[in-house]
């Protein structure tokens, strides 16, 4: 019942969601998300491929057990293998030999977990790489651009994560910055 739009390599693409059913006794519901790399039946268990692979399973095993979508981590993929290698191999799908949908988070939570190694501003975030100790910078725009290099079907915006104990004002500020 909805069309959402994503940008993929500069091309606006529809991400369509079909509402299938809702349980009359709860808020549970079923649906289908249609992406450029296939359809996802919801609710869905999403396998995590943080560093460009789902640990201990190759793409044929993932297909055999019915995996519909893999979650990739923008922060980790940005640090290793990095934008240049992902461009050279043709994105995350080719890197993994995976022809189904991929969702990428923004890396915001991983950056949040580095409180003494990052600086957040209205323009983005500068953080220290755990790999080589160099400083890296992500802006909301560069984060999405990198997710396009990854070839993500569903992308998350660069979000500002705050501790659960934060004041209301801090939470509102983080939400506004994320938006």
PDB file of N, CA and C in Angstrom, residues 57-126:
ATOM      1  N   UNK A  57      28.685 -19.053   6.577  1.00  0.00           N
ATOM      2  CA  UNK A  57      27.798 -19.488   5.495  1.00  0.00           C
ATOM      3  C   UNK A  57      28.163 -18.773   4.196  1.00  0.00           C
ATOM      4  N   UNK A  58      28.151 -19.506   3.084  1.00  0.00           N
ATOM      5  CA  UNK A  58      28.353 -18.842   1.806  1.00  0.00           C
ATOM      6  C   UNK A  58      26.990 -18.559   1.171  1.00  0.00           C
ATOM      7  N   UNK A  59      26.977 -17.882   0.039  1.00  0.00           N
ATOM      8  CA  UNK A  59      25.717 -17.450  -0.573  1.00  0.00           C
ATOM      9  C   UNK A  59      24.802 -18.610  -0.941  1.00  0.00           C
ATOM     10  N   UNK A  60      25.354 -19.745  -1.336  1.00  0.00           N
ATOM     11  CA  UNK A  60      24.491 -20.879  -1.690  1.00  0.00           C
ATOM     12  C   UNK A  60      23.806 -21.445  -0.447  1.00  0.00           C
ATOM     13  N   UNK A  61      24.530 -21.487   0.669  1.00  0.00           N
ATOM     14  CA  UNK A  61      23.919 -21.966   1.919  1.00  0.00           C
ATOM     15  C   UNK A  61      22.845 -20.994   2.403  1.00  0.00           C
ATOM     16  N   UNK A  62      23.094 -19.699   2.247  1.00  0.00           N
ATOM     17  CA  UNK A  62      22.084 -18.703   2.628  1.00  0.00           C
ATOM     18  C   UNK A  62      20.819 -18.882   1.797  1.00  0.00           C
ATOM     19  N   UNK A  63      20.982 -19.095   0.503  1.00  0.00           N
ATOM     20  CA  UNK A  63      19.823 -19.324  -0.360  1.00  0.00           C
ATOM     21  C   UNK A  63      19.105 -20.613   0.007  1.00  0.00           C
ATOM     22  N   UNK A  64      19.869 -21.670   0.320  1.00  0.00           N
ATOM     23  CA  UNK A  64      19.275 -22.953   0.681  1.00  0.00           C
ATOM     24  C   UNK A  64      18.396 -22.876   1.927  1.00  0.00           C
ATOM     25  N   UNK A  65      18.769 -22.017   2.871  1.00  0.00           N
ATOM     26  CA  UNK A  65      17.966 -21.925   4.100  1.00  0.00           C
ATOM     27  C   UNK A  65      16.905 -20.817   4.024  1.00  0.00           C
ATOM     28  N   UNK A  66      16.778 -20.196   2.841  1.00  0.00           N
ATOM     29  CA  UNK A  66      15.690 -19.257   2.621  1.00  0.00           C
ATOM     30  C   UNK A  66      15.937 -17.820   3.046  1.00  0.00           C
ATOM     31  N   UNK A  67      17.193 -17.427   3.192  1.00  0.00           N
ATOM     32  CA  UNK A  67      17.492 -16.043   3.560  1.00  0.00           C
ATOM     33  C   UNK A  67      17.017 -15.138   2.422  1.00  0.00           C
ATOM     34  N   UNK A  68      16.274 -14.087   2.781  1.00  0.00           N
ATOM     35  CA  UNK A  68      15.704 -13.177   1.788  1.00  0.00           C
ATOM     36  C   UNK A  68      16.475 -11.868   1.663  1.00  0.00           C
ATOM     37  N   UNK A  69      17.160 -11.459   2.734  1.00  0.00           N
ATOM     38  CA  UNK A  69      17.823 -10.165   2.769  1.00  0.00           C
ATOM     39  C   UNK A  69      18.991 -10.242   3.742  1.00  0.00           C
ATOM     40  N   UNK A  70      20.038  -9.497   3.451  1.00  0.00           N
ATOM     41  CA  UNK A  70      21.206  -9.432   4.334  1.00  0.00           C
ATOM     42  C   UNK A  70      21.390  -7.992   4.778  1.00  0.00           C
ATOM     43  N   UNK A  71      21.758  -7.830   6.035  1.00  0.00           N
ATOM     44  CA  UNK A  71      22.068  -6.521   6.588  1.00  0.00           C
ATOM     45  C   UNK A  71      23.564  -6.296   6.509  1.00  0.00           C
ATOM     46  N   UNK A  72      23.967  -5.205   5.873  1.00  0.00           N
ATOM     47  CA  UNK A  72      25.369  -4.818   5.815  1.00  0.00           C
ATOM     48  C   UNK A  72      25.606  -3.603   6.697  1.00  0.00           C
ATOM     49  N   UNK A  73      26.789  -3.467   7.222  1.00  0.00           N
ATOM     50  CA  UNK A  73      27.111  -2.385   8.129  1.00  0.00           C
ATOM     51  C   UNK A  73      27.958  -1.342   7.411  1.00  0.00           C
ATOM     52  N   UNK A  74      27.387  -0.170   7.191  1.00  0.00           N
ATOM     53  CA  UNK A  74      28.068   0.887   6.442  1.00  0.00           C
ATOM     54  C   UNK A  74      29.387   1.289   7.087  1.00  0.00           C
ATOM     55  N   UNK A  75      29.400   1.447   8.395  1.00  0.00           N
ATOM     56  CA  UNK A  75      30.614   1.849   9.112  1.00  0.00           C
ATOM     57  C   UNK A  75      31.750   0.860   8.851  1.00  0.00           C
ATOM     58  N   UNK A  76      31.490  -0.428   9.067  1.00  0.00           N
ATOM     59  CA  UNK A  76      32.540  -1.431   8.893  1.00  0.00           C
ATOM     60  C   UNK A  76      32.957  -1.577   7.428  1.00  0.00           C
ATOM     61  N   UNK A  77      31.985  -1.547   6.509  1.00  0.00           N
ATOM     62  CA  UNK A  77      32.328  -1.658   5.089  1.00  0.00           C
ATOM     63  C   UNK A  77      33.080  -0.434   4.593  1.00  0.00           C
ATOM     64  N   UNK A  78      32.813   0.726   5.182  1.00  0.00           N
ATOM     65  CA  UNK A  78      33.529   1.953   4.827  1.00  0.00           C
ATOM     66  C   UNK A  78      35.006   1.838   5.218  1.00  0.00           C
ATOM     67  N   UNK A  79      35.254   1.261   6.388  1.00  0.00           N
ATOM     68  CA  UNK A  79      36.632   1.098   6.846  1.00  0.00           C
ATOM     69  C   UNK A  79      37.350  -0.045   6.132  1.00  0.00           C
ATOM     70  N   UNK A  80      36.619  -1.122   5.876  1.00  0.00           N
ATOM     71  CA  UNK A  80      37.217  -2.286   5.217  1.00  0.00           C
ATOM     72  C   UNK A  80      36.118  -3.109   4.574  1.00  0.00           C
ATOM     73  N   UNK A  81      36.073  -3.299   3.309  1.00  0.00           N
ATOM     74  CA  UNK A  81      37.138  -3.102   2.329  1.00  0.00           C
ATOM     75  C   UNK A  81      37.279  -1.663   1.834  1.00  0.00           C
ATOM     76  N   UNK A  82      36.290  -0.805   2.065  1.00  0.00           N
ATOM     77  CA  UNK A  82      36.379   0.593   1.678  1.00  0.00           C
ATOM     78  C   UNK A  82      35.726   0.897   0.353  1.00  0.00           C
ATOM     79  N   UNK A  83      35.476   2.198   0.101  1.00  0.00           N
ATOM     80  CA  UNK A  83      34.779   2.602  -1.119  1.00  0.00           C
ATOM     81  C   UNK A  83      35.482   2.184  -2.411  1.00  0.00           C
ATOM     82  N   UNK A  84      36.797   2.311  -2.474  1.00  0.00           N
ATOM     83  CA  UNK A  84      37.504   2.014  -3.732  1.00  0.00           C
ATOM     84  C   UNK A  84      37.379   0.547  -4.122  1.00  0.00           C
ATOM     85  N   UNK A  85      37.575  -0.344  -3.172  1.00  0.00           N
ATOM     86  CA  UNK A  85      37.475  -1.778  -3.480  1.00  0.00           C
ATOM     87  C   UNK A  85      36.041  -2.152  -3.839  1.00  0.00           C
ATOM     88  N   UNK A  86      35.072  -1.620  -3.086  1.00  0.00           N
ATOM     89  CA  UNK A  86      33.677  -1.928  -3.407  1.00  0.00           C
ATOM     90  C   UNK A  86      33.297  -1.404  -4.794  1.00  0.00           C
ATOM     91  N   UNK A  87      33.801  -0.235  -5.176  1.00  0.00           N
ATOM     92  CA  UNK A  87      33.556   0.273  -6.535  1.00  0.00           C
ATOM     93  C   UNK A  87      34.176  -0.668  -7.557  1.00  0.00           C
ATOM     94  N   UNK A  88      35.419  -1.084  -7.300  1.00  0.00           N
ATOM     95  CA  UNK A  88      36.134  -1.943  -8.243  1.00  0.00           C
ATOM     96  C   UNK A  88      35.444  -3.283  -8.460  1.00  0.00           C
ATOM     97  N   UNK A  89      34.899  -3.881  -7.398  1.00  0.00           N
ATOM     98  CA  UNK A  89      34.253  -5.193  -7.540  1.00  0.00           C
ATOM     99  C   UNK A  89      32.802  -5.093  -7.963  1.00  0.00           C
ATOM    100  N   UNK A  90      32.242  -3.872  -7.961  1.00  0.00           N
ATOM    101  CA  UNK A  90      30.850  -3.711  -8.390  1.00  0.00           C
ATOM    102  C   UNK A  90      29.847  -3.756  -7.265  1.00  0.00           C
ATOM    103  N   UNK A  91      30.290  -3.495  -6.036  1.00  0.00           N
ATOM    104  CA  UNK A  91      29.373  -3.421  -4.901  1.00  0.00           C
ATOM    105  C   UNK A  91      29.320  -4.691  -4.066  1.00  0.00           C
ATOM    106  N   UNK A  92      28.541  -4.596  -3.033  1.00  0.00           N
ATOM    107  CA  UNK A  92      28.394  -5.662  -2.034  1.00  0.00           C
ATOM    108  C   UNK A  92      27.785  -6.926  -2.623  1.00  0.00           C
ATOM    109  N   UNK A  93      26.827  -6.776  -3.543  1.00  0.00           N
ATOM    110  CA  UNK A  93      26.215  -7.958  -4.161  1.00  0.00           C
ATOM    111  C   UNK A  93      27.272  -8.814  -4.859  1.00  0.00           C
ATOM    112  N   UNK A  94      28.141  -8.185  -5.625  1.00  0.00           N
ATOM    113  CA  UNK A  94      29.182  -8.940  -6.339  1.00  0.00           C
ATOM    114  C   UNK A  94      30.237  -9.467  -5.380  1.00  0.00           C
ATOM    115  N   UNK A  95      30.576  -8.662  -4.362  1.00  0.00           N
ATOM    116  CA  UNK A  95      31.560  -9.093  -3.372  1.00  0.00           C
ATOM    117  C   UNK A  95      31.129 -10.400  -2.715  1.00  0.00           C
ATOM    118  N   UNK A  96      29.845 -10.513  -2.435  1.00  0.00           N
ATOM    119  CA  UNK A  96      29.308 -11.691  -1.743  1.00  0.00           C
ATOM    120  C   UNK A  96      28.717 -12.737  -2.676  1.00  0.00           C
ATOM    121  N   UNK A  97      28.629 -12.458  -3.963  1.00  0.00           N
ATOM    122  CA  UNK A  97      27.893 -13.317  -4.901  1.00  0.00           C
ATOM    123  C   UNK A  97      26.454 -13.484  -4.426  1.00  0.00           C
ATOM    124  N   UNK A  98      25.843 -12.368  -4.056  1.00  0.00           N
ATOM    125  CA  UNK A  98      24.485 -12.357  -3.500  1.00  0.00           C
ATOM    126  C   UNK A  98      23.587 -11.570  -4.445  1.00  0.00           C
ATOM    127  N   UNK A  99      22.515 -12.194  -4.932  1.00  0.00           N
ATOM    128  CA  UNK A  99      21.635 -11.545  -5.897  1.00  0.00           C
ATOM    129  C   UNK A  99      20.310 -11.092  -5.302  1.00  0.00           C
ATOM    130  N   UNK A 100      20.193 -11.171  -3.999  1.00  0.00           N
ATOM    131  CA  UNK A 100      18.952 -10.776  -3.328  1.00  0.00           C
ATOM    132  C   UNK A 100      19.156  -9.443  -2.620  1.00  0.00           C
ATOM    133  N   UNK A 101      18.105  -8.919  -1.989  1.00  0.00           N
ATOM    134  CA  UNK A 101      18.195  -7.597  -1.359  1.00  0.00           C
ATOM    135  C   UNK A 101      19.220  -7.492  -0.235  1.00  0.00           C
ATOM    136  N   UNK A 102      19.705  -6.255  -0.099  1.00  0.00           N
ATOM    137  CA  UNK A 102      20.622  -5.886   0.978  1.00  0.00           C
ATOM    138  C   UNK A 102      20.083  -4.616   1.631  1.00  0.00           C
ATOM    139  N   UNK A 103      20.092  -4.599   2.947  1.00  0.00           N
ATOM    140  CA  UNK A 103      19.793  -3.397   3.719  1.00  0.00           C
ATOM    141  C   UNK A 103      21.081  -2.964   4.381  1.00  0.00           C
ATOM    142  N   UNK A 104      21.369  -1.670   4.342  1.00  0.00           N
ATOM    143  CA  UNK A 104      22.545  -1.173   5.051  1.00  0.00           C
ATOM    144  C   UNK A 104      22.105  -0.175   6.108  1.00  0.00           C
ATOM    145  N   UNK A 105      22.671  -0.349   7.299  1.00  0.00           N
ATOM    146  CA  UNK A 105      22.469   0.676   8.310  1.00  0.00           C
ATOM    147  C   UNK A 105      23.445   1.797   8.007  1.00  0.00           C
ATOM    148  N   UNK A 106      23.339   2.889   8.713  1.00  0.00           N
ATOM    149  CA  UNK A 106      24.157   4.061   8.393  1.00  0.00           C
ATOM    150  C   UNK A 106      25.534   4.035   9.037  1.00  0.00           C
ATOM    151  N   UNK A 107      25.709   3.212  10.057  1.00  0.00           N
ATOM    152  CA  UNK A 107      26.938   3.238  10.837  1.00  0.00           C
ATOM    153  C   UNK A 107      26.845   4.146  12.049  1.00  0.00           C
ATOM    154  N   UNK A 108      25.699   4.826  12.211  1.00  0.00           N
ATOM    155  CA  UNK A 108      25.531   5.759  13.320  1.00  0.00           C
ATOM    156  C   UNK A 108      25.734   5.134  14.686  1.00  0.00           C
ATOM    157  N   UNK A 109      25.212   3.928  14.885  1.00  0.00           N
ATOM    158  CA  UNK A 109      25.360   3.297  16.192  1.00  0.00           C
ATOM    159  C   UNK A 109      26.820   2.953  16.474  1.00  0.00           C
ATOM    160  N   UNK A 110      27.533   2.458  15.465  1.00  0.00           N
ATOM    161  CA  UNK A 110      28.944   2.128  15.669  1.00  0.00           C
ATOM    162  C   UNK A 110      29.743   3.382  16.005  1.00  0.00           C
ATOM    163  N   UNK A 111      29.423   4.474  15.341  1.00  0.00           N
ATOM    164  CA  UNK A 111      30.102   5.734  15.632  1.00  0.00           C
ATOM    165  C   UNK A 111      29.746   6.212  17.036  1.00  0.00           C
ATOM    166  N   UNK A 112      28.489   6.064  17.425  1.00  0.00           N
ATOM    167  CA  UNK A 112      28.043   6.414  18.779  1.00  0.00           C
ATOM    168  C   UNK A 112      28.854   5.657  19.830  1.00  0.00           C
ATOM    169  N   UNK A 113      29.217   4.421  19.515  1.00  0.00           N
ATOM    170  CA  UNK A 113      29.933   3.589  20.487  1.00  0.00           C
ATOM    171  C   UNK A 113      31.392   3.997  20.664  1.00  0.00           C
ATOM    172  N   UNK A 114      31.832   5.054  19.984  1.00  0.00           N
ATOM    173  CA  UNK A 114      33.209   5.558  20.080  1.00  0.00           C
ATOM    174  C   UNK A 114      33.217   6.949  20.726  1.00  0.00           C
ATOM    175  N   UNK A 115      32.710   7.119  21.927  1.00  0.00           N
ATOM    176  CA  UNK A 115      32.511   8.473  22.465  1.00  0.00           C
ATOM    177  C   UNK A 115      33.775   9.325  22.554  1.00  0.00           C
ATOM    178  N   UNK A 116      34.922   8.727  22.741  1.00  0.00           N
ATOM    179  CA  UNK A 116      36.159   9.499  22.868  1.00  0.00           C
ATOM    180  C   UNK A 116      36.958   9.547  21.567  1.00  0.00           C
ATOM    181  N   UNK A 117      36.373   8.977  20.499  1.00  0.00           N
ATOM    182  CA  UNK A 117      37.086   8.925  19.225  1.00  0.00           C
ATOM    183  C   UNK A 117      36.256   9.509  18.092  1.00  0.00           C
ATOM    184  N   UNK A 118      35.285  10.376  18.427  1.00  0.00           N
ATOM    185  CA  UNK A 118      34.445  10.962  17.394  1.00  0.00           C
ATOM    186  C   UNK A 118      33.985  12.358  17.800  1.00  0.00           C
ATOM    187  N   UNK A 119      33.730  13.164  16.781  1.00  0.00           N
ATOM    188  CA  UNK A 119      33.179  14.500  16.979  1.00  0.00           C
ATOM    189  C   UNK A 119      31.985  14.624  16.033  1.00  0.00           C
ATOM    190  N   UNK A 120      30.814  14.907  16.604  1.00  0.00           N
ATOM    191  CA  UNK A 120      29.583  15.030  15.833  1.00  0.00           C
ATOM    192  C   UNK A 120      29.239  16.506  15.703  1.00  0.00           C
ATOM    193  N   UNK A 121      28.855  16.917  14.487  1.00  0.00           N
ATOM    194  CA  UNK A 121      28.422  18.298  14.258  1.00  0.00           C
ATOM    195  C   UNK A 121      27.227  18.276  13.306  1.00  0.00           C
ATOM    196  N   UNK A 122      26.707  19.454  13.011  1.00  0.00           N
ATOM    197  CA  UNK A 122      25.611  19.569  12.045  1.00  0.00           C
ATOM    198  C   UNK A 122      26.026  19.080  10.666  1.00  0.00           C
ATOM    199  N   UNK A 123      27.298  19.139  10.367  1.00  0.00           N
ATOM    200  CA  UNK A 123      27.806  18.761   9.040  1.00  0.00           C
ATOM    201  C   UNK A 123      28.094  17.277   8.901  1.00  0.00           C
ATOM    202  N   UNK A 124      28.184  16.543  10.010  1.00  0.00           N
ATOM    203  CA  UNK A 124      28.500  15.120   9.950  1.00  0.00           C
ATOM    204  C   UNK A 124      29.300  14.687  11.154  1.00  0.00           C
ATOM    205  N   UNK A 125      30.114  13.661  10.959  1.00  0.00           N
ATOM    206  CA  UNK A 125      30.898  13.111  12.062  1.00  0.00           C
ATOM    207  C   UNK A 125      32.314  12.803  11.596  1.00  0.00           C
ATOM    208  N   UNK A 126      33.271  13.125  12.455  1.00  0.00           N
ATOM    209  CA  UNK A 126      34.664  12.750  12.236  1.00  0.00           C
ATOM    210  C   UNK A 126      34.993  11.722  13.304  1.00  0.00           C
TER     211      UNK A 126
END
